[in-house]
Amino acid sequence: MRNSENDGFVEDPRYADCDREALYGVALGVINLVVWAVAGYGLGSGPVEGYTYIMGFPAWFFLACLANSALAIAGAAYLVKKKMRDMPLGPMTAEEAAEYERGRDRS
């Protein structure tokens, strides 16, 4: 926590948590895009006669669109339940910021 004596600014400790949670979201999005591209273009680039089917859908579509979407939803639910934390969004005093820091260090 940065505390500047000349301007009275106290850096909000929630910024570090928000940065980490944003990186989780970006990582999940990049993984989703890579899986979609590999499954869609990798499996769907051959002739139609050579396609394999899963539950009536071409394998590339099933994996790229349906299974990948289910995995992305499950991944988002996991991140929200296990990696992200509930935090107040209102302004914080210096004392509240210090207590928030102590609570974050314990968890």
CSV table of C-alpha atoms in Angstrom, one decimal:
chain,number,residue,atom,x,y,z
A,1,MET,CA,0.0,0.0,0.0
A,2,ARG,CA,1.5,3.3,-1.1
A,3,ASN,CA,0.9,6.2,1.2
A,4,SER,CA,2.2,9.5,0.0
A,5,GLU,CA,2.8,12.1,2.7
A,6,ASN,CA,2.5,15.1,0.4
A,7,ASP,CA,-0.8,14.4,-1.3
A,8,GLY,CA,-2.6,12.1,1.2
A,9,PHE,CA,-3.3,9.5,-1.5
A,10,VAL,CA,-3.8,6.0,-0.3
A,11,GLU,CA,-3.6,3.4,-3.1
A,12,ASP,CA,-6.7,1.1,-2.9
A,13,PRO,CA,-5.5,-2.4,-2.1
A,14,ARG,CA,-8.4,-3.8,-4.1
A,15,TYR,CA,-6.6,-2.8,-7.4
A,16,ALA,CA,-4.3,-5.8,-7.0
A,17,ASP,CA,-7.2,-8.2,-6.6
A,18,CYS,CA,-9.0,-6.6,-9.6
A,19,ASP,CA,-5.8,-6.9,-11.7
A,20,ARG,CA,-5.5,-10.6,-10.8
A,21,GLU,CA,-9.1,-11.3,-11.5
A,22,ALA,CA,-8.9,-9.5,-14.8
A,23,LEU,CA,-6.0,-11.7,-15.8
A,24,TYR,CA,-8.0,-14.8,-14.9
A,25,GLY,CA,-10.7,-13.6,-17.3
A,26,VAL,CA,-8.3,-12.9,-20.1
A,27,ALA,CA,-6.6,-16.2,-19.7
A,28,LEU,CA,-9.9,-18.0,-19.8
A,29,GLY,CA,-10.8,-16.1,-23.0
A,30,VAL,CA,-7.5,-16.9,-24.7
A,31,ILE,CA,-7.8,-20.6,-23.8
A,32,ASN,CA,-11.4,-20.6,-25.1
A,33,LEU,CA,-10.3,-19.0,-28.4
A,34,VAL,CA,-7.3,-21.4,-28.9
A,35,VAL,CA,-9.4,-24.5,-28.2
A,36,TRP,CA,-12.1,-23.1,-30.6
A,37,ALA,CA,-9.6,-22.4,-33.4
A,38,VAL,CA,-7.8,-25.7,-33.0
A,39,ALA,CA,-11.0,-27.8,-32.9
A,40,GLY,CA,-12.8,-25.8,-35.6
A,41,TYR,CA,-10.0,-25.3,-38.1
A,42,GLY,CA,-8.0,-28.4,-37.2
A,43,LEU,CA,-10.9,-30.9,-37.4
A,44,GLY,CA,-13.1,-29.1,-39.9
A,45,SER,CA,-10.6,-28.5,-42.6
A,46,GLY,CA,-10.9,-31.9,-44.3
A,47,PRO,CA,-13.4,-33.1,-46.8
A,48,VAL,CA,-17.0,-33.6,-45.6
A,49,GLU,CA,-16.9,-37.3,-46.4
A,50,GLY,CA,-14.1,-37.8,-43.8
A,51,TYR,CA,-15.9,-36.1,-40.9
A,52,THR,CA,-16.7,-38.0,-37.8
A,53,TYR,CA,-19.9,-37.3,-35.9
A,54,ILE,CA,-20.6,-36.9,-32.2
A,55,MET,CA,-24.3,-36.9,-31.3
A,56,GLY,CA,-25.2,-36.1,-34.9
A,57,PHE,CA,-22.9,-33.1,-35.1
A,58,PRO,CA,-19.6,-33.0,-37.0
A,59,ALA,CA,-16.8,-33.5,-34.4
A,60,TRP,CA,-15.2,-30.1,-35.2
A,61,PHE,CA,-18.5,-28.3,-34.5
A,62,PHE,CA,-19.3,-30.4,-31.4
A,63,LEU,CA,-15.9,-29.8,-29.9
A,64,ALA,CA,-15.3,-26.2,-31.0
A,65,CYS,CA,-18.8,-24.9,-30.2
A,66,LEU,CA,-20.7,-27.1,-27.8
A,67,ALA,CA,-18.1,-28.8,-25.7
A,68,ASN,CA,-15.8,-25.7,-25.6
A,69,SER,CA,-18.7,-23.5,-24.5
A,70,ALA,CA,-19.6,-25.9,-21.7
A,71,LEU,CA,-15.9,-25.9,-20.6
A,72,ALA,CA,-15.8,-22.1,-20.7
A,73,ILE,CA,-18.9,-21.8,-18.6
A,74,ALA,CA,-17.5,-24.4,-16.1
A,75,GLY,CA,-14.2,-22.5,-16.1
A,76,ALA,CA,-15.9,-19.2,-15.4
A,77,ALA,CA,-18.0,-20.8,-12.6
A,78,TYR,CA,-14.8,-22.2,-11.0
A,79,LEU,CA,-13.0,-18.9,-11.2
A,80,VAL,CA,-15.9,-17.1,-9.6
A,81,LYS,CA,-16.3,-19.6,-6.8
A,82,LYS,CA,-12.7,-20.4,-6.0
A,83,LYS,CA,-10.4,-17.7,-7.2
A,84,MET,CA,-12.3,-14.4,-6.9
A,85,ARG,CA,-13.5,-12.8,-3.7
A,86,ASP,CA,-16.3,-10.6,-2.8
A,87,MET,CA,-15.3,-7.0,-2.0
A,88,PRO,CA,-17.0,-3.8,-1.2
A,89,LEU,CA,-17.0,-1.3,-4.1
A,90,GLY,CA,-17.5,1.9,-2.2
A,91,PRO,CA,-14.7,4.3,-1.2
A,92,MET,CA,-12.3,3.2,1.5
A,93,THR,CA,-10.6,5.1,4.3
A,94,ALA,CA,-7.0,4.5,5.1
A,95,GLU,CA,-8.0,2.4,8.1
A,96,GLU,CA,-10.3,0.2,6.0
A,97,ALA,CA,-7.6,-0.2,3.4
A,98,ALA,CA,-5.2,-1.4,6.0
A,99,GLU,CA,-7.7,-3.8,7.4
A,100,TYR,CA,-8.5,-5.1,3.9
A,101,GLU,CA,-4.7,-5.7,3.4
A,102,ARG,CA,-4.5,-7.6,6.6
A,103,GLY,CA,-7.5,-9.8,5.7
A,104,ARG,CA,-6.0,-10.5,2.2
A,105,ASP,CA,-2.7,-11.6,3.7
A,106,ARG,CA,-4.5,-14.1,6.0
A,107,SER,CA,-6.4,-15.7,3.1
